[in-house]
Amino acid sequence: MAVPKKRTSASKKRIRKNFWKRKGYGAALKAFSLGKSLSTGTSKSFFVQQTNKIKK
């Protein structure tokens, strides 16, 4: 016969949720850092074609 599982404690649930949030924060930080390096031209892993505008 099926027996209901025990309830997960609030602290354990909070720990798991915070870990999940931290993973997202780390990914966002990495993406922001990459975007920043691409915009300033200091990126070593991506090559972006720079357009030279001639002033008249």
PDB file of C-alpha atoms in Angstrom:
ATOM      1  CA  MET A   1       0.000   0.000   0.000  1.00  0.00           C
ATOM      2  CA  ALA A   2       1.219   3.535  -0.840  1.00  0.00           C
ATOM      3  CA  VAL A   3       2.478   5.577   2.070  1.00  0.00           C
ATOM      4  CA  PRO A   4       2.755   9.388   1.878  1.00  0.00           C
ATOM      5  CA  LYS A   5       6.292  10.759   1.997  1.00  0.00           C
ATOM      6  CA  LYS A   6       7.531  12.826   4.907  1.00  0.00           C
ATOM      7  CA  ARG A   7       7.284  16.590   4.595  1.00  0.00           C
ATOM      8  CA  THR A   8      10.477  18.474   3.667  1.00  0.00           C
ATOM      9  CA  SER A   9      11.509  20.869   6.417  1.00  0.00           C
ATOM     10  CA  ALA A  10      11.332  24.609   5.786  1.00  0.00           C
ATOM     11  CA  SER A  11      15.083  25.063   6.343  1.00  0.00           C
ATOM     12  CA  LYS A  12      15.977  22.366   3.806  1.00  0.00           C
ATOM     13  CA  LYS A  13      13.582  23.916   1.288  1.00  0.00           C
ATOM     14  CA  ARG A  14      15.136  27.364   1.869  1.00  0.00           C
ATOM     15  CA  ILE A  15      18.664  25.994   1.413  1.00  0.00           C
ATOM     16  CA  ARG A  16      17.747  24.389  -1.921  1.00  0.00           C
ATOM     17  CA  LYS A  17      15.989  27.541  -3.121  1.00  0.00           C
ATOM     18  CA  ASN A  18      18.959  29.755  -2.222  1.00  0.00           C
ATOM     19  CA  PHE A  19      21.355  27.392  -3.994  1.00  0.00           C
ATOM     20  CA  TRP A  20      19.173  27.546  -7.116  1.00  0.00           C
ATOM     21  CA  LYS A  21      19.076  31.363  -6.950  1.00  0.00           C
ATOM     22  CA  ARG A  22      22.859  31.560  -6.505  1.00  0.00           C
ATOM     23  CA  LYS A  23      23.405  29.516  -9.671  1.00  0.00           C
ATOM     24  CA  GLY A  24      21.295  32.008 -11.629  1.00  0.00           C
ATOM     25  CA  TYR A  25      23.139  34.966 -10.109  1.00  0.00           C
ATOM     26  CA  GLY A  26      26.489  33.454 -11.113  1.00  0.00           C
ATOM     27  CA  ALA A  27      25.344  32.912 -14.691  1.00  0.00           C
ATOM     28  CA  ALA A  28      24.017  36.489 -14.912  1.00  0.00           C
ATOM     29  CA  LEU A  29      27.294  37.855 -13.555  1.00  0.00           C
ATOM     30  CA  LYS A  30      29.274  35.879 -16.125  1.00  0.00           C
ATOM     31  CA  ALA A  31      27.042  37.072 -18.986  1.00  0.00           C
ATOM     32  CA  PHE A  32      27.306  40.693 -17.834  1.00  0.00           C
ATOM     33  CA  SER A  33      31.086  40.425 -17.596  1.00  0.00           C
ATOM     34  CA  LEU A  34      31.304  38.977 -21.120  1.00  0.00           C
ATOM     35  CA  GLY A  35      29.031  41.698 -22.515  1.00  0.00           C
ATOM     36  CA  LYS A  36      31.107  44.364 -20.809  1.00  0.00           C
ATOM     37  CA  SER A  37      34.377  43.004 -22.228  1.00  0.00           C
ATOM     38  CA  LEU A  38      32.843  42.792 -25.716  1.00  0.00           C
ATOM     39  CA  SER A  39      31.632  46.387 -25.583  1.00  0.00           C
ATOM     40  CA  THR A  40      34.983  47.746 -24.378  1.00  0.00           C
ATOM     41  CA  GLY A  41      36.965  45.595 -26.807  1.00  0.00           C
ATOM     42  CA  THR A  42      39.038  43.818 -24.154  1.00  0.00           C
ATOM     43  CA  SER A  43      37.600  40.373 -24.854  1.00  0.00           C
ATOM     44  CA  LYS A  44      40.146  37.615 -25.428  1.00  0.00           C
ATOM     45  CA  SER A  45      37.704  34.834 -26.286  1.00  0.00           C
ATOM     46  CA  PHE A  46      35.528  36.591 -28.881  1.00  0.00           C
ATOM     47  CA  PHE A  47      36.520  38.488 -31.975  1.00  0.00           C
ATOM     48  CA  VAL A  48      34.237  41.361 -32.891  1.00  0.00           C
ATOM     49  CA  GLN A  49      34.681  43.272 -36.112  1.00  0.00           C
ATOM     50  CA  GLN A  50      35.283  46.904 -35.301  1.00  0.00           C
ATOM     51  CA  THR A  51      33.910  49.473 -37.730  1.00  0.00           C
ATOM     52  CA  ASN A  52      36.062  52.523 -38.245  1.00  0.00           C
ATOM     53  CA  LYS A  53      34.008  55.635 -38.863  1.00  0.00           C
ATOM     54  CA  ILE A  54      35.789  58.279 -40.907  1.00  0.00           C
ATOM     55  CA  LYS A  55      35.125  61.816 -39.687  1.00  0.00           C
ATOM     56  CA  LYS A  56      34.912  64.478 -42.367  1.00  0.00           C
TER      57      LYS A  56
END
